[in-house]
PDB file of C-alpha atoms in Angstrom:
ATOM      1  CA  ARG A1145      85.421  40.488 -95.422  1.00  0.00           C
ATOM      2  CA  PRO A1146      83.043  39.598 -92.587  1.00  0.00           C
ATOM      3  CA  LYS A1147      83.936  36.641 -90.415  1.00  0.00           C
ATOM      4  CA  PRO A1148      81.134  34.426 -89.015  1.00  0.00           C
ATOM      5  CA  ASP A1149      82.072  35.043 -85.357  1.00  0.00           C
ATOM      6  CA  GLU A1150      82.846  38.755 -85.781  1.00  0.00           C
ATOM      7  CA  LYS A1151      81.037  41.251 -83.552  1.00  0.00           C
ATOM      8  CA  TYR A1152      79.378  44.236 -85.225  1.00  0.00           C
ATOM      9  CA  TYR A1153      78.812  47.679 -83.737  1.00  0.00           C
ATOM     10  CA  SER A1154      76.174  50.296 -84.505  1.00  0.00           C
ATOM     11  CA  THR A1155      78.230  52.991 -86.210  1.00  0.00           C
ATOM     12  CA  SER A1156      77.970  56.427 -87.766  1.00  0.00           C
ATOM     13  CA  ILE A1157      80.685  57.533 -90.195  1.00  0.00           C
ATOM     14  CA  TRP A1158      81.955  61.108 -90.250  1.00  0.00           C
ATOM     15  CA  GLY A1159      84.655  62.964 -92.110  1.00  0.00           C
ATOM     16  CA  PRO A1160      87.472  64.576 -90.141  1.00  0.00           C
ATOM     17  CA  THR A1161      86.413  68.237 -90.158  1.00  0.00           C
ATOM     18  CA  CYS A1162      84.198  68.415 -87.038  1.00  0.00           C
ATOM     19  CA  ASP A1163      81.546  69.986 -89.278  1.00  0.00           C
ATOM     20  CA  GLY A1164      77.923  68.821 -89.082  1.00  0.00           C
ATOM     21  CA  LEU A1165      77.849  68.571 -92.880  1.00  0.00           C
ATOM     22  CA  ASP A1166      80.682  66.029 -92.833  1.00  0.00           C
ATOM     23  CA  ARG A1167      78.417  63.056 -92.026  1.00  0.00           C
ATOM     24  CA  ILE A1168      78.940  60.239 -94.518  1.00  0.00           C
ATOM     25  CA  VAL A1169      76.654  57.509 -93.095  1.00  0.00           C
ATOM     26  CA  GLU A1170      74.105  58.167 -90.351  1.00  0.00           C
ATOM     27  CA  ARG A1171      73.897  54.562 -89.132  1.00  0.00           C
ATOM     28  CA  CYS A1172      75.336  51.210 -90.203  1.00  0.00           C
ATOM     29  CA  ASP A1173      76.729  48.076 -88.554  1.00  0.00           C
ATOM     30  CA  LEU A1174      80.483  47.557 -88.859  1.00  0.00           C
ATOM     31  CA  PRO A1175      83.080  45.263 -87.300  1.00  0.00           C
ATOM     32  CA  GLU A1176      85.768  46.824 -85.114  1.00  0.00           C
ATOM     33  CA  MET A1177      88.025  49.032 -87.234  1.00  0.00           C
ATOM     34  CA  HIS A1178      91.697  49.896 -86.747  1.00  0.00           C
ATOM     35  CA  VAL A1179      93.943  52.712 -87.939  1.00  0.00           C
ATOM     36  CA  GLY A1180      94.971  51.862 -91.493  1.00  0.00           C
ATOM     37  CA  ASP A1181      91.810  49.872 -92.327  1.00  0.00           C
ATOM     38  CA  TRP A1182      90.199  50.925 -95.593  1.00  0.00           C
ATOM     39  CA  MET A1183      86.591  51.903 -96.225  1.00  0.00           C
ATOM     40  CA  VAL A1184      85.565  52.035 -99.888  1.00  0.00           C
ATOM     41  CA  PHE A1185      82.589  54.039-101.154  1.00  0.00           C
ATOM     42  CA  GLU A1186      81.630  53.585-104.796  1.00  0.00           C
ATOM     43  CA  ASN A1187      79.974  56.510-106.563  1.00  0.00           C
ATOM     44  CA  MET A1188      80.432  58.851-103.630  1.00  0.00           C
ATOM     45  CA  GLY A1189      78.837  61.776-105.436  1.00  0.00           C
ATOM     46  CA  ALA A1190      79.582  64.807-107.524  1.00  0.00           C
ATOM     47  CA  TYR A1191      80.140  67.235-104.658  1.00  0.00           C
ATOM     48  CA  THR A1192      82.484  65.329-102.348  1.00  0.00           C
ATOM     49  CA  VAL A1193      85.539  67.168-103.685  1.00  0.00           C
ATOM     50  CA  ALA A1194      83.802  70.339-104.842  1.00  0.00           C
ATOM     51  CA  ALA A1195      82.489  70.876-101.313  1.00  0.00           C
ATOM     52  CA  ALA A1196      85.855  70.121 -99.696  1.00  0.00           C
ATOM     53  CA  SER A1197      87.687  72.945 -97.982  1.00  0.00           C
ATOM     54  CA  THR A1198      90.815  73.516 -95.954  1.00  0.00           C
ATOM     55  CA  PHE A1199      88.640  74.232 -92.905  1.00  0.00           C
ATOM     56  CA  ASN A1200      90.345  73.401 -89.587  1.00  0.00           C
ATOM     57  CA  GLY A1201      93.722  73.103 -91.323  1.00  0.00           C
ATOM     58  CA  PHE A1202      92.823  70.048 -93.415  1.00  0.00           C
ATOM     59  CA  GLN A1203      94.555  69.644 -96.755  1.00  0.00           C
ATOM     60  CA  ARG A1204      92.589  68.778 -99.869  1.00  0.00           C
ATOM     61  CA  PRO A1205      92.761  65.036-100.613  1.00  0.00           C
ATOM     62  CA  THR A1206      94.823  63.475-103.372  1.00  0.00           C
ATOM     63  CA  ILE A1207      92.467  62.459-106.166  1.00  0.00           C
ATOM     64  CA  TYR A1208      92.935  59.338-108.281  1.00  0.00           C
ATOM     65  CA  TYR A1209      91.168  58.843-111.603  1.00  0.00           C
ATOM     66  CA  VAL A1210      90.516  55.296-112.790  1.00  0.00           C
ATOM     67  CA  MET A1211      89.754  54.488-116.426  1.00  0.00           C
ATOM     68  CA  SER A1212      90.221  51.868-119.131  1.00  0.00           C
ATOM     69  CA  GLY A1213      93.368  51.766-121.272  1.00  0.00           C
ATOM     70  CA  PRO A1214      91.680  53.182-124.416  1.00  0.00           C
ATOM     71  CA  THR A1215      90.120  56.014-122.408  1.00  0.00           C
ATOM     72  CA  TRP A1216      93.554  56.757-120.899  1.00  0.00           C
ATOM     73  CA  GLN A1217      95.055  57.014-124.389  1.00  0.00           C
ATOM     74  CA  LEU A1218      92.237  59.333-125.497  1.00  0.00           C
ATOM     75  CA  MET A1219      92.835  61.571-122.472  1.00  0.00           C
ATOM     76  CA  GLN A1220      96.547  61.703-123.312  1.00  0.00           C
ATOM     77  CA  GLN A1221      95.708  62.775-126.880  1.00  0.00           C
ATOM     78  CA  ILE A1222      93.306  65.439-125.629  1.00  0.00           C
ATOM     79  CA  GLN A1223      95.869  66.707-123.131  1.00  0.00           C
ATOM     80  CA  SER A1224      98.504  67.040-125.852  1.00  0.00           C
ATOM     81  CA  ARG A1225      95.872  68.636-128.150  1.00  0.00           C
ATOM     82  CA  ASP A1226      96.539  65.877-130.677  1.00  0.00           C
ATOM     83  CA  PHE A1227      92.867  65.020-131.082  1.00  0.00           C
ATOM     84  CA  PRO A1228      92.158  61.771-132.926  1.00  0.00           C
ATOM     85  CA  ALA A1229      90.471  62.052-136.318  1.00  0.00           C
ATOM     86  CA  GLU A1230      87.869  59.481-135.251  1.00  0.00           C
ATOM     87  CA  LEU A1231      86.853  58.394-131.793  1.00  0.00           C
ATOM     88  CA  GLU A1232      86.427  54.672-131.298  1.00  0.00           C
ATOM     89  CA  GLU A1233      84.204  53.177-128.628  1.00  0.00           C
ATOM     90  CA  PRO A1234      86.226  52.623-125.440  1.00  0.00           C
ATOM     91  CA  ASP A1235      86.898  49.106-124.191  1.00  0.00           C
ATOM     92  CA  ALA A1236      83.775  47.880-122.365  1.00  0.00           C
ATOM     93  CA  SER A1237      85.844  45.932-119.838  1.00  0.00           C
ATOM     94  CA  PRO A1238      84.476  46.504-116.313  1.00  0.00           C
ATOM     95  CA  LEU A1239      87.949  46.418-114.738  1.00  0.00           C
ATOM     96  CA  PRO A1240      90.002  49.614-114.649  1.00  0.00           C
ATOM     97  CA  VAL A1241      93.467  49.331-116.128  1.00  0.00           C
ATOM     98  CA  SER A1242      94.842  52.838-115.593  1.00  0.00           C
ATOM     99  CA  CYS A1243      94.690  55.636-113.084  1.00  0.00           C
ATOM    100  CA  ALA A1244      96.417  58.901-112.309  1.00  0.00           C
ATOM    101  CA  ARG A1245      96.723  61.535-109.625  1.00  0.00           C
ATOM    102  CA  GLU A1246      94.956  64.813-110.245  1.00  0.00           C
ATOM    103  CA  SER A1247      98.257  66.642-109.897  1.00  0.00           C
ATOM    104  CA  GLY A1248      99.526  65.175-113.174  1.00  0.00           C
ATOM    105  CA  LEU A1249      98.362  62.831-115.900  1.00  0.00           C
ATOM    106  CA  LYS A1250     101.517  60.757-116.113  1.00  0.00           C
ATOM    107  CA  ARG A1251     100.793  57.056-116.296  1.00  0.00           C
ATOM    108  CA  PRO A1252     101.400  55.588-112.813  1.00  0.00           C
ATOM    109  CA  PRO A1253     103.148  52.346-111.875  1.00  0.00           C
ATOM    110  CA  ALA A1254     101.286  49.051-112.335  1.00  0.00           C
ATOM    111  CA  THR A1255     100.372  48.969-108.638  1.00  0.00           C
ATOM    112  CA  CYS A1256      97.842  51.723-109.302  1.00  0.00           C
ATOM    113  CA  ALA A1257      96.026  49.501-111.797  1.00  0.00           C
ATOM    114  CA  SER A1258      95.521  46.741-109.248  1.00  0.00           C
ATOM    115  CA  THR A1259      91.930  45.574-108.914  1.00  0.00           C
ATOM    116  CA  SER A1260      92.324  44.450-105.294  1.00  0.00           C
ATOM    117  CA  VAL A1261      91.320  46.781-102.481  1.00  0.00           C
ATOM    118  CA  ASN A1262      92.055  46.519 -98.761  1.00  0.00           C
ATOM    119  CA  VAL A1263      88.781  46.548 -96.839  1.00  0.00           C
TER     120      VAL A1263
END
């Protein structure tokens, strides 16, 4: 969160690959950042992972899916091929209550469902 007396710097944001296509933001003003600080981008885009590569020795990122509880249950049924007879409308709650790593759809610990984010 910005502080009233905090100094801002003209900044460009790049991914780690040293590739000219890895520019995320051309110009924005940000406070001083430190290793371990988080930057959150909502709706980053459909091709952020599809365009990822292991160029320059970089590993593909771990992917986390976030969804409501009812949607999570539906995904579990689909995964086990035990499709429900009728699909109900998912919970319209704006807060995510479940998430999982791409490497497996096992329900994660409650810490993954936290709605707080370090910025």
